[in-house]
């Protein structure tokens, strides 16, 4: 049986395991269970294939746990402090897409804080977005020009008077959502943030136009 999706490139030691595993899982799901071992072996190259054979990981049923075990054998455990430093120093590079920047931060947050649950890892990732993404004046420009944000942004920034329900009635669904969050929005150094209560950290409002369905 040949799956309808193309196979990923063969994995070699040192390659990005997370990316390869995501593609490989989708690929082998198209095979019947009795053919998945052979299919998965065909996606490993060189020493990686030798390690998989010697460890006999693929002798058992191929499941999500198989990839977890392969990750243990085929990748080096990251040094936690080194990865945390990488996370804290990661900034958006010139020309780098915002979606790629966020994806890299999310991967670093997972490696840097493996004991945290997914929600807490996402918080760590978002904290770094406010540091490593565009400067405050760039965020202010993005927010003030975004179709979903500009009415709320300008009203909050200039006179603090919430738009009336009639003013917001014909706006987009997302604009109305931000309008509903008005009590929790604030402008700091020209940038609009969400803060659920004074005890919670500020969370930057990311315009939809600046992110490719990432957050």
Short mmCIF file of C-alpha atoms in Angstrom, two decimals:
data_model
loop_
_atom_site.label_atom_id
_atom_site.label_comp_id
_atom_site.label_asym_id
_atom_site.label_seq_id
_atom_site.Cartn_x
_atom_site.Cartn_y
_atom_site.Cartn_z
CA UNK A 1 0.00 0.00 0.00
CA UNK A 2 1.35 3.41 -0.96
CA UNK A 3 0.09 6.40 1.08
CA UNK A 4 -1.27 9.44 -0.71
CA UNK A 5 1.11 11.82 1.09
CA UNK A 6 4.82 11.93 0.23
CA UNK A 7 7.29 10.55 2.77
CA UNK A 8 9.39 12.98 4.80
CA UNK A 9 13.12 13.11 4.26
CA UNK A 10 15.05 10.37 6.01
CA UNK A 11 16.12 11.20 9.54
CA UNK A 12 19.84 11.37 10.29
CA UNK A 13 21.40 11.98 13.69
CA UNK A 14 21.51 15.71 14.31
CA UNK A 15 18.38 16.50 12.28
CA UNK A 16 15.35 18.23 13.77
CA UNK A 17 13.62 15.25 15.37
CA UNK A 18 10.42 17.08 16.35
CA UNK A 19 9.76 18.21 12.79
CA UNK A 20 10.61 14.81 11.31
CA UNK A 21 8.47 12.92 13.84
CA UNK A 22 5.41 15.07 13.13
CA UNK A 23 5.67 14.32 9.41
CA UNK A 24 6.59 10.66 9.94
CA UNK A 25 3.59 9.99 12.20
CA UNK A 26 1.21 11.35 9.58
CA UNK A 27 2.92 9.30 6.89
CA UNK A 28 2.91 5.89 8.59
CA UNK A 29 -0.72 6.22 9.69
CA UNK A 30 -1.61 5.53 6.06
CA UNK A 31 -0.09 2.04 6.33
CA UNK A 32 -1.83 -0.97 7.90
CA UNK A 33 -0.33 -1.87 11.32
CA UNK A 34 1.62 -4.86 9.98
CA UNK A 35 3.49 -2.64 7.49
CA UNK A 36 4.32 0.30 9.78
CA UNK A 37 7.61 -1.12 11.08
CA UNK A 38 9.01 -1.42 7.57
CA UNK A 39 7.66 2.00 6.63
CA UNK A 40 9.19 3.66 9.68
CA UNK A 41 12.55 1.99 9.15
CA UNK A 42 12.59 3.36 5.61
CA UNK A 43 12.42 6.87 7.07
CA UNK A 44 15.61 6.41 9.11
CA UNK A 45 19.09 6.69 7.64
CA UNK A 46 22.58 5.61 8.58
CA UNK A 47 23.38 5.39 12.28
CA UNK A 48 19.82 6.38 13.22
CA UNK A 49 18.50 3.24 11.52
CA UNK A 50 21.19 1.10 13.20
CA UNK A 51 20.23 2.47 16.64
CA UNK A 52 16.54 1.82 16.04
CA UNK A 53 17.27 -1.76 15.02
CA UNK A 54 19.69 -2.45 17.88
CA UNK A 55 17.32 -1.01 20.50
CA UNK A 56 14.46 -3.15 19.11
CA UNK A 57 12.08 -0.21 19.58
CA UNK A 58 10.31 -1.04 16.35
CA UNK A 59 9.68 -4.66 17.30
CA UNK A 60 6.61 -3.58 19.25
CA UNK A 61 3.40 -2.00 17.95
CA UNK A 62 4.10 1.37 16.33
CA UNK A 63 2.32 4.05 18.39
CA UNK A 64 2.95 7.59 19.64
CA UNK A 65 5.06 6.03 22.39
CA UNK A 66 7.36 4.64 19.68
CA UNK A 67 8.34 8.17 18.68
CA UNK A 68 8.89 9.16 22.31
CA UNK A 69 11.33 6.26 22.69
CA UNK A 70 13.01 7.06 19.38
CA UNK A 71 13.49 10.64 20.55
CA UNK A 72 15.26 9.34 23.66
CA UNK A 73 17.66 7.22 21.60
CA UNK A 74 18.20 9.50 18.61
CA UNK A 75 18.58 12.92 20.25
CA UNK A 76 20.72 14.36 22.99
CA UNK A 77 19.03 15.65 26.13
CA UNK A 78 19.30 19.45 26.05
CA UNK A 79 21.06 21.20 28.91
CA UNK A 80 18.20 22.93 30.71
CA UNK A 81 20.09 26.07 31.71
CA UNK A 82 21.52 26.47 28.21
CA UNK A 83 18.08 26.16 26.64
CA UNK A 84 16.60 28.62 29.12
CA UNK A 85 19.30 31.11 28.21
CA UNK A 86 18.51 30.55 24.53
CA UNK A 87 14.83 31.22 25.24
CA UNK A 88 15.53 34.39 27.22
CA UNK A 89 17.87 35.75 24.55
CA UNK A 90 15.78 34.76 21.50
CA UNK A 91 14.61 37.77 19.52
CA UNK A 92 12.78 38.08 16.23
CA UNK A 93 15.41 38.26 13.51
CA UNK A 94 15.30 40.75 10.63
CA UNK A 95 13.06 39.32 7.91
CA UNK A 96 11.87 36.44 10.11
CA UNK A 97 8.15 35.72 9.90
CA UNK A 98 6.32 36.23 13.17
CA UNK A 99 4.82 32.73 12.90
CA UNK A 100 8.30 31.19 12.64
CA UNK A 101 9.54 33.28 15.58
CA UNK A 102 6.65 32.07 17.76
CA UNK A 103 7.16 28.45 16.68
CA UNK A 104 10.82 28.61 17.67
CA UNK A 105 9.92 30.16 21.04
CA UNK A 106 7.31 27.47 21.67
CA UNK A 107 9.86 24.70 21.02
CA UNK A 108 12.42 26.38 23.28
CA UNK A 109 9.85 26.83 26.06
CA UNK A 110 8.98 23.13 25.94
CA UNK A 111 12.65 22.10 26.13
CA UNK A 112 13.50 24.71 28.78
CA UNK A 113 10.61 23.85 31.10
CA UNK A 114 9.77 20.18 30.51
CA UNK A 115 8.13 19.81 33.93
CA UNK A 116 5.54 22.54 33.29
CA UNK A 117 2.19 21.80 31.72
CA UNK A 118 1.41 23.09 28.25
CA UNK A 119 -0.43 26.20 29.49
CA UNK A 120 2.52 27.25 31.67
CA UNK A 121 4.94 26.64 28.79
CA UNK A 122 2.76 28.87 26.60
CA UNK A 123 2.99 31.60 29.25
CA UNK A 124 6.80 31.37 29.15
CA UNK A 125 6.67 31.64 25.38
CA UNK A 126 4.39 34.69 25.46
CA UNK A 127 6.60 36.43 28.03
CA UNK A 128 9.48 36.24 25.56
CA UNK A 129 7.31 37.53 22.72
CA UNK A 130 6.99 40.87 24.53
CA UNK A 131 10.79 41.05 24.82
CA UNK A 132 11.94 39.59 21.53
CA UNK A 133 9.33 40.74 19.06
CA UNK A 134 9.18 44.20 17.46
CA UNK A 135 9.99 47.27 19.52
CA UNK A 136 7.21 49.12 21.30
CA UNK A 137 6.77 51.70 18.55
CA UNK A 138 6.39 48.89 15.99
CA UNK A 139 3.76 47.16 18.13
CA UNK A 140 1.94 50.47 18.54
CA UNK A 141 1.91 50.97 14.77
CA UNK A 142 0.64 47.43 14.13
CA UNK A 143 -2.12 47.75 16.72
CA UNK A 144 -3.23 51.24 15.70
CA UNK A 145 -3.61 50.19 12.05
CA UNK A 146 -5.18 46.77 12.56
CA UNK A 147 -8.84 46.75 11.40
CA UNK A 148 -9.94 44.75 14.44
CA UNK A 149 -8.03 46.83 16.99
CA UNK A 150 -7.80 50.39 15.78
CA UNK A 151 -11.10 51.73 17.16
CA UNK A 152 -10.52 50.32 20.63
CA UNK A 153 -6.82 51.20 20.51
CA UNK A 154 -7.31 54.86 19.55
CA UNK A 155 -10.16 55.39 21.99
CA UNK A 156 -8.18 53.82 24.83
CA UNK A 157 -5.03 55.75 23.95
CA UNK A 158 -6.60 59.17 23.47
CA UNK A 159 -9.53 59.68 25.80
CA UNK A 160 -10.18 56.44 27.63
CA UNK A 161 -13.86 56.44 26.66
CA UNK A 162 -15.19 53.06 25.65
CA UNK A 163 -16.89 53.02 22.22
CA UNK A 164 -20.65 52.71 22.47
CA UNK A 165 -22.41 49.50 21.50
CA UNK A 166 -23.80 51.23 18.41
CA UNK A 167 -20.29 52.28 17.33
CA UNK A 168 -18.98 48.75 17.56
CA UNK A 169 -22.11 46.98 16.24
CA UNK A 170 -21.00 46.88 12.60
CA UNK A 171 -17.40 45.95 13.38
CA UNK A 172 -15.90 42.49 12.90
CA UNK A 173 -16.43 39.65 15.35
CA UNK A 174 -12.85 40.02 16.59
CA UNK A 175 -13.26 43.77 17.08
CA UNK A 176 -16.36 43.14 19.20
CA UNK A 177 -14.43 40.58 21.25
CA UNK A 178 -11.75 43.16 22.05
CA UNK A 179 -14.46 45.71 22.85
CA UNK A 180 -15.90 43.23 25.38
CA UNK A 181 -12.47 43.01 27.02
CA UNK A 182 -12.31 46.79 27.50
CA UNK A 183 -12.12 46.70 31.35
CA UNK A 184 -9.01 44.53 31.09
CA UNK A 185 -7.18 46.51 28.39
CA UNK A 186 -4.53 49.13 29.07
CA UNK A 187 -1.98 51.14 27.14
CA UNK A 188 1.62 50.98 28.37
CA UNK A 189 4.26 52.97 26.47
CA UNK A 190 1.91 53.20 23.51
CA UNK A 191 1.25 49.45 23.34
CA UNK A 192 -2.07 47.81 24.20
CA UNK A 193 -2.02 44.93 26.68
CA UNK A 194 -4.56 42.62 28.29
CA UNK A 195 -4.41 42.17 32.06
CA UNK A 196 -7.03 40.01 33.72
CA UNK A 197 -6.37 41.55 37.14
CA UNK A 198 -3.57 43.59 38.79
CA UNK A 199 -2.02 40.34 40.02
CA UNK A 200 -1.63 38.95 36.49
CA UNK A 201 1.14 39.78 34.06
CA UNK A 202 0.50 42.01 31.07
CA UNK A 203 -0.16 40.14 27.83
CA UNK A 204 0.42 41.95 24.58
CA UNK A 205 -2.50 42.08 22.14
CA UNK A 206 -1.14 40.57 18.93
CA UNK A 207 -2.91 41.85 15.79
CA UNK A 208 -4.27 39.07 13.58
CA UNK A 209 -2.36 40.48 10.65
CA UNK A 210 0.94 39.90 12.46
CA UNK A 211 0.50 36.20 13.07
CA UNK A 212 -0.39 33.25 10.83
CA UNK A 213 -2.91 31.45 13.07
CA UNK A 214 -0.25 30.85 15.67
CA UNK A 215 -1.75 31.98 18.95
#
